[in-house]
Coordinates of N, CA and C in Angstrom, one line a residue:
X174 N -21.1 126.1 111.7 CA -20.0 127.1 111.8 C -18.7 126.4 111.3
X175 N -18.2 127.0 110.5 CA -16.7 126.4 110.2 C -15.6 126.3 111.1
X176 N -14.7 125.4 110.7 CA -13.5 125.2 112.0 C -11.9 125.3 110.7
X177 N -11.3 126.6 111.3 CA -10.4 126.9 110.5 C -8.7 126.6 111.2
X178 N -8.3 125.3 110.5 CA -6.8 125.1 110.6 C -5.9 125.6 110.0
X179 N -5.0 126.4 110.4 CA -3.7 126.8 110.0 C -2.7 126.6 110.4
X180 N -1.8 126.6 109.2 CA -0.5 125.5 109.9 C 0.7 127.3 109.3
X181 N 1.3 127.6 110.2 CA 2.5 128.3 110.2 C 3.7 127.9 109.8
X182 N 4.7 128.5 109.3 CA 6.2 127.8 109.1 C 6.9 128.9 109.4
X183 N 8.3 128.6 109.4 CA 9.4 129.1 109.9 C 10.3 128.8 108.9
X184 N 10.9 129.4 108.0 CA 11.8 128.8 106.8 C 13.1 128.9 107.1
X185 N 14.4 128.0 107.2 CA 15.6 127.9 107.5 C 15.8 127.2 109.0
X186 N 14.8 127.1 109.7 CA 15.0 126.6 110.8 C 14.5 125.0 110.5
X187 N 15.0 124.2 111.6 CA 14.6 122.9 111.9 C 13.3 122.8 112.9
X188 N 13.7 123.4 114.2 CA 12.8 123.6 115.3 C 13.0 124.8 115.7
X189 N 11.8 125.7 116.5 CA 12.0 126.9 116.9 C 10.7 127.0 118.0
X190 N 11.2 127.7 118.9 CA 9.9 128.1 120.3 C 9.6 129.7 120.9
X191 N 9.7 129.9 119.9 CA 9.6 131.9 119.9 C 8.6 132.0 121.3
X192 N 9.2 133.1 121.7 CA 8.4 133.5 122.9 C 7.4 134.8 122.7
X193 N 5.9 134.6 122.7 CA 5.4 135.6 122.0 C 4.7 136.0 123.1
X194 N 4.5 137.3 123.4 CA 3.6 138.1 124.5 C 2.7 138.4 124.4
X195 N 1.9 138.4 125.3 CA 0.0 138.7 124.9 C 0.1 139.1 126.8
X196 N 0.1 140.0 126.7 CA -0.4 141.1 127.6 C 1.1 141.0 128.8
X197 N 0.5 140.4 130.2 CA 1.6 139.7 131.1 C 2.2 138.2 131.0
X198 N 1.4 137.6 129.8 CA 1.3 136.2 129.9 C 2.3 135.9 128.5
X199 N 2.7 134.8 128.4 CA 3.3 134.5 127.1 C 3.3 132.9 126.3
X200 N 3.0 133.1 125.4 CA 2.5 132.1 124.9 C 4.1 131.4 123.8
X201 N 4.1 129.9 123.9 CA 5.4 129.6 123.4 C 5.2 128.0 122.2
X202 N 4.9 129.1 121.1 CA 4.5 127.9 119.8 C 5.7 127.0 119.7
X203 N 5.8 125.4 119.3 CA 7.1 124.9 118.7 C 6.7 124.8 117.5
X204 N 7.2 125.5 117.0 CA 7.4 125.0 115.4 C 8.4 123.8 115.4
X205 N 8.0 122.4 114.4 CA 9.2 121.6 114.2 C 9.0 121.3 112.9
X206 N 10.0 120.2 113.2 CA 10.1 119.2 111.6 C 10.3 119.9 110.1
X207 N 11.7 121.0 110.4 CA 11.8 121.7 109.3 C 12.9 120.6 108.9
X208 N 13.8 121.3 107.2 CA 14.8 120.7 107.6 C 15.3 120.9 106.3
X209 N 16.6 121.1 105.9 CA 17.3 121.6 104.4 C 17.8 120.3 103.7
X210 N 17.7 120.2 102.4 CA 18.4 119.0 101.7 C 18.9 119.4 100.3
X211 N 19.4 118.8 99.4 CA 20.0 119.3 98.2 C 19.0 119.2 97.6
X212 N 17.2 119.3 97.9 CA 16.6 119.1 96.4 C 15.6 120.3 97.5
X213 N 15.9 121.4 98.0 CA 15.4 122.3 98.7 C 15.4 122.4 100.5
X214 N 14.4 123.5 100.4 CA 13.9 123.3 102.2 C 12.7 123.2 102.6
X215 N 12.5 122.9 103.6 CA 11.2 122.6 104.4 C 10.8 123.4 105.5
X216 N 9.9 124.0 106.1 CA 10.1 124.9 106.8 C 9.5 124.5 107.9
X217 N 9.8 124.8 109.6 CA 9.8 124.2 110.5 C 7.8 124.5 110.9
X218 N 6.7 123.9 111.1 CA 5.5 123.9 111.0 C 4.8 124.0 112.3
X219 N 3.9 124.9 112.8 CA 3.0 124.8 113.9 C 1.7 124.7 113.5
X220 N 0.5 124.2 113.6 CA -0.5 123.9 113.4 C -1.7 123.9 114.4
X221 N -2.9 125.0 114.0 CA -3.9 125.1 115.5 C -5.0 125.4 114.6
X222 N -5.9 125.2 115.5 CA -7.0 125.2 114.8 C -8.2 126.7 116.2
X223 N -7.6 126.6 116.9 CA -7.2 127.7 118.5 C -7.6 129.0 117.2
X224 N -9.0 129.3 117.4 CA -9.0 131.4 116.4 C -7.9 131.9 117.8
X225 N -8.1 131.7 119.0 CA -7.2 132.5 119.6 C -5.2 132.5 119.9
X226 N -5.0 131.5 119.5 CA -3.5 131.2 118.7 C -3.5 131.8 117.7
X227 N -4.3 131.8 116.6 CA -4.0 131.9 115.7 C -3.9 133.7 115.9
X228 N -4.7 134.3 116.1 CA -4.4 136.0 116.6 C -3.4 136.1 117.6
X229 N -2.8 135.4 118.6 CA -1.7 136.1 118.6 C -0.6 135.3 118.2
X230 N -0.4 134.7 117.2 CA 0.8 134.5 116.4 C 0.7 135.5 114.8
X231 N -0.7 135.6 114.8 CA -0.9 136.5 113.7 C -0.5 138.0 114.1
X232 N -0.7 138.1 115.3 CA -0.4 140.0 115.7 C 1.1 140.3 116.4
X233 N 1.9 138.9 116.4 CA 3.3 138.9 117.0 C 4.0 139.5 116.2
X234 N 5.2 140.4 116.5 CA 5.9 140.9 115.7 C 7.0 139.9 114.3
X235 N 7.0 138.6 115.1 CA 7.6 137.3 113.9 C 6.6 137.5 112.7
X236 N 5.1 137.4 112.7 CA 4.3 137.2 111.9 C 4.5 138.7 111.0
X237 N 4.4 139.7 111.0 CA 4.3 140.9 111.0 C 5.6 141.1 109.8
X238 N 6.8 140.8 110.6 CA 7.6 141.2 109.7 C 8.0 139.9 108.7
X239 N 7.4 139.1 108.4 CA 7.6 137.9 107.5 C 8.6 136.9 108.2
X240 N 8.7 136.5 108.9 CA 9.9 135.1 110.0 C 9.0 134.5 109.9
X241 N 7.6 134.3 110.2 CA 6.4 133.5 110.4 C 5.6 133.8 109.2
X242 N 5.2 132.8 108.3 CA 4.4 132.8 107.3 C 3.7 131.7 107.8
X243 N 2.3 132.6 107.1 CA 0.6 131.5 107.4 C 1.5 130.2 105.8
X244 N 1.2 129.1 105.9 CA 1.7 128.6 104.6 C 0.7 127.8 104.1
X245 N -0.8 127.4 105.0 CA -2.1 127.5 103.9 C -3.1 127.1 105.7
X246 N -4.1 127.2 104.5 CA -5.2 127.5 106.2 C -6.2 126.2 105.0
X247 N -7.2 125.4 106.1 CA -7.6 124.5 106.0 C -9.2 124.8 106.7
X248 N -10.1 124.7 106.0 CA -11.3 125.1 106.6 C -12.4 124.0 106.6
X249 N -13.2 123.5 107.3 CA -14.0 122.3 107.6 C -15.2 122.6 108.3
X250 N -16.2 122.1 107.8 CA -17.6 122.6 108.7 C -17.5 121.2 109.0
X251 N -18.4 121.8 110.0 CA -18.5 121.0 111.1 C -20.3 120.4 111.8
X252 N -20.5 120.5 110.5 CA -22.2 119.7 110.6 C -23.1 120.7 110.7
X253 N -22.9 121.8 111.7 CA -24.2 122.7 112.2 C -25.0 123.3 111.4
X254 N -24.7 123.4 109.7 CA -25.9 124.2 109.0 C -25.5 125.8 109.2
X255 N -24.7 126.5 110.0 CA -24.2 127.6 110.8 C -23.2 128.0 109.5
X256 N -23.2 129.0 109.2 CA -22.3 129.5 108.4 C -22.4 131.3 109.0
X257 N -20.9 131.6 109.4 CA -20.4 132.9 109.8 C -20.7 133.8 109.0
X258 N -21.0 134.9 109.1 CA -21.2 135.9 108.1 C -19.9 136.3 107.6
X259 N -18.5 136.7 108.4 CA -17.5 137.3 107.7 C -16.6 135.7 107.1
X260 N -17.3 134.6 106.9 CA -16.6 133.4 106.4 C -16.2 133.8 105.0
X261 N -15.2 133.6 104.5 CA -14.8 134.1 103.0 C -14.8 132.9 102.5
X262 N -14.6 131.4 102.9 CA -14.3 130.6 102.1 C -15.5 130.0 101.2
X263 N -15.2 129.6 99.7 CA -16.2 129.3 98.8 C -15.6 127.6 98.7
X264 N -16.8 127.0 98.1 CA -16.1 125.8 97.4 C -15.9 125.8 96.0
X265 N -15.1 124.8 95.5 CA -14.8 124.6 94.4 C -15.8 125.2 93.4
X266 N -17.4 124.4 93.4 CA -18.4 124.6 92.7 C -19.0 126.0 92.4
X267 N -18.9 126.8 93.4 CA -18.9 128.1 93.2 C -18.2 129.2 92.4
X268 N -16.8 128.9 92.3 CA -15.4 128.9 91.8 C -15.7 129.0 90.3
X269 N -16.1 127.8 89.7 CA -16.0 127.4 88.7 C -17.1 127.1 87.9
X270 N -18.7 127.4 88.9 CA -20.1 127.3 88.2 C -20.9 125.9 88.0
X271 N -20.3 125.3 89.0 CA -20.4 123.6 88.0 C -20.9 123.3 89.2
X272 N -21.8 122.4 89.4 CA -22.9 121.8 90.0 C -22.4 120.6 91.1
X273 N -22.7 120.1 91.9 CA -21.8 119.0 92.4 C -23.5 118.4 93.2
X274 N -23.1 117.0 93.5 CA -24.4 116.6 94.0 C -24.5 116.4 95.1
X275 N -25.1 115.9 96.3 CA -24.9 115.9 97.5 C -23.9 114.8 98.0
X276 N -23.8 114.1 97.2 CA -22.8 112.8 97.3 C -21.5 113.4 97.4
X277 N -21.4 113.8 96.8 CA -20.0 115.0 96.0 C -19.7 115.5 97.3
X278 N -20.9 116.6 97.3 CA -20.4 117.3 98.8 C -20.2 117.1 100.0
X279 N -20.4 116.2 100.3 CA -20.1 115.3 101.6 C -18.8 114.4 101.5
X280 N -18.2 114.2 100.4 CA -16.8 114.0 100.4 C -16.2 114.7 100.1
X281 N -16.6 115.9 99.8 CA -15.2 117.1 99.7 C -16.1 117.9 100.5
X282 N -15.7 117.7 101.4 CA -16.2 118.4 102.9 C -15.2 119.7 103.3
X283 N -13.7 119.3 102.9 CA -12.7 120.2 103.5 C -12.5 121.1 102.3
X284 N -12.0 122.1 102.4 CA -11.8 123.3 101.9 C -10.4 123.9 102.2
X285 N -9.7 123.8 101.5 CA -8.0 124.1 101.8 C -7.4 125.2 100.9
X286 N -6.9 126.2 101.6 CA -6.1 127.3 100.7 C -4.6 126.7 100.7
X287 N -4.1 127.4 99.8 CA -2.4 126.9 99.8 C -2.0 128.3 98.9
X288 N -0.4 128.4 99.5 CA -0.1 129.8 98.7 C 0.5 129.2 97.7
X289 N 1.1 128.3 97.2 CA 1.8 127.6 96.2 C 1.6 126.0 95.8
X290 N 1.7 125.9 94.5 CA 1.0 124.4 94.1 C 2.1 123.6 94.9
X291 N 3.2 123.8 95.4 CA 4.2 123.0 96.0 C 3.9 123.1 97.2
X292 N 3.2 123.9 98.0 CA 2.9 123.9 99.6 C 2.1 122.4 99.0
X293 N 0.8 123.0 98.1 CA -0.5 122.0 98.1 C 0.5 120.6 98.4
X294 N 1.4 120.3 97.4 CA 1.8 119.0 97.2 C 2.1 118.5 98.4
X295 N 3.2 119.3 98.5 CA 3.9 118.9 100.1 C 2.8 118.3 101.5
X296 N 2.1 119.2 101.5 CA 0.5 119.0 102.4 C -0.1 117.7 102.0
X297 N -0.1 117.1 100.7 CA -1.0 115.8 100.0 C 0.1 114.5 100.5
X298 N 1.7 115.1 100.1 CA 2.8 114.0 100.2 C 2.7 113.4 101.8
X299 N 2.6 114.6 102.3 CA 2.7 114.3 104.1 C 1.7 113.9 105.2
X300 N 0.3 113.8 104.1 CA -0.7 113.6 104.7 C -1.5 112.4 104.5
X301 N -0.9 112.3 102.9 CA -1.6 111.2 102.5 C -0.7 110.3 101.4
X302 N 0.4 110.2 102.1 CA 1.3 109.7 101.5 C 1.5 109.1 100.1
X303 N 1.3 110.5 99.4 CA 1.3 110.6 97.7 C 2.9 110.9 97.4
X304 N 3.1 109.9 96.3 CA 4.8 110.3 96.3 C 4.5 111.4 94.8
X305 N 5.6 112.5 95.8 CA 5.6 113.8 95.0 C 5.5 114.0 93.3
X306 N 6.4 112.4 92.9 CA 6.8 112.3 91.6 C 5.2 112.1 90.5
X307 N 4.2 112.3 91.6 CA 2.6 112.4 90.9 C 1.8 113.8 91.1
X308 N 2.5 114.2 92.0 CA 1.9 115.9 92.4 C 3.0 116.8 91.1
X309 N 3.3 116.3 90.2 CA 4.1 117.5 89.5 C 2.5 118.3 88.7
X310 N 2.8 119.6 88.4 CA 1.6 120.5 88.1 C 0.3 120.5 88.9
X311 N -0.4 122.0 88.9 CA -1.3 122.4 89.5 C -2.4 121.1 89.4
X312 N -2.5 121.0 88.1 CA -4.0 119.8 87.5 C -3.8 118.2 88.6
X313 N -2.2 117.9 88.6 CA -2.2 116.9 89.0 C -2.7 117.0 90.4
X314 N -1.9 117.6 91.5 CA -2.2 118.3 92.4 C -3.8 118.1 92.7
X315 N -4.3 118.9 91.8 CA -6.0 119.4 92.4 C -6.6 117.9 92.2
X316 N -6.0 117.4 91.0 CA -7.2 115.7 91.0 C -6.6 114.6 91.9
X317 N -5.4 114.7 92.7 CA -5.1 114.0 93.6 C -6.0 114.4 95.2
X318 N -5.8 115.8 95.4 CA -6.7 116.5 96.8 C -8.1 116.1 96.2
X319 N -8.9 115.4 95.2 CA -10.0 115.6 94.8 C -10.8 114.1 95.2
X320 N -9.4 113.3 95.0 CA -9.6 112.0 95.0 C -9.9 111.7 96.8
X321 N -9.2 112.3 97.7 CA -9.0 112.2 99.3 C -10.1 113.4 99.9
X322 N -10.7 113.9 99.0 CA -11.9 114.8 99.5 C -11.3 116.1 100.1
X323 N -10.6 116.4 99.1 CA -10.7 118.2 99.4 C -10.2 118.9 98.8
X324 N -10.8 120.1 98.4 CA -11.3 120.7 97.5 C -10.0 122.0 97.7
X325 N -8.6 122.3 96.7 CA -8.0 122.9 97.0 C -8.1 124.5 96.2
X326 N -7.4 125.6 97.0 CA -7.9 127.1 96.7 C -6.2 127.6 96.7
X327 N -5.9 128.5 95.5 CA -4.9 129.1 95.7 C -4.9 130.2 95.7
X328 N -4.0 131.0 96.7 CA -4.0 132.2 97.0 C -3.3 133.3 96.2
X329 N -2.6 132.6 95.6 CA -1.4 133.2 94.4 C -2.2 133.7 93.3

């Protein structure tokens, strides 16, 4: 069965703890580590891997009316051979027709959407401390996520 991470943002904010309701009870995400500079912004990030966070931050009224954007989801099996029926994610190889070996697939295990080749980047700079000045274009981008084993999808 796959295990699906999504990371949320908050654009203009630095830190934020919205208070989101789910029935009598209330659930209170922090988004942090946003932050504005003269060469752009960054948007303040929550990250769960929780299907049940993820539905009610997805069914809150922030989400709904665009304050909360999904800003890429990150998908990873997790050994069992189990694959969901309503799972939508493909890999790369499927994509593009081209064959990969078992070697192959066992290091590009992860499966990552991104809505923008600049999320992708940002996600590679902060994770795997690639300096940006190598993530310029989609190509570079996808052969850098290719090199750290994961295989990236854009939504755009």
């Amino acid at each position: 069965m796959a295990k699906i991470t999504k990371t949320y943002g908050v654009l203009g904010l630095m830190d934020w703890q919205p208070i989101l309701h789910v029935g009598k009870a209330k659930f209170q995400p922090l988004f942090e580590g946003g932050g504005a500079t003269a060469y752009g912004e960054t948007p303040a990030k929550y990250t769960t891997s929780n299907p049940i966070l993820q539905h009610i931050i997805e069914s809150s009224h922030y989400f709904k009316v665009g304050h909360i954007q999904l800003l890429y989801s990150n998908t990873t099996d997790d050994g069992s051979g189990i694959e969901e029926e309503g799972d939508k994610t493909t890999n790369e190889a499927e994509v593009t027709g081209a064959e990969t070996t078992d070697a192959e697939a066992e290091e590009s295990g992860e499966a990552m959407e991104f809505a923008s080749t600049g999320d992708a980047a940002q996600y590679l700079a902060d994770n795997f401390d690639i300096p940006k000045s190598q993530l310029r274009g989609r190509s570079n981008v996808v052969t850098a996520a290719k090199e750290h084993g994961i295989i990236i999808k854009f939504t755009e």
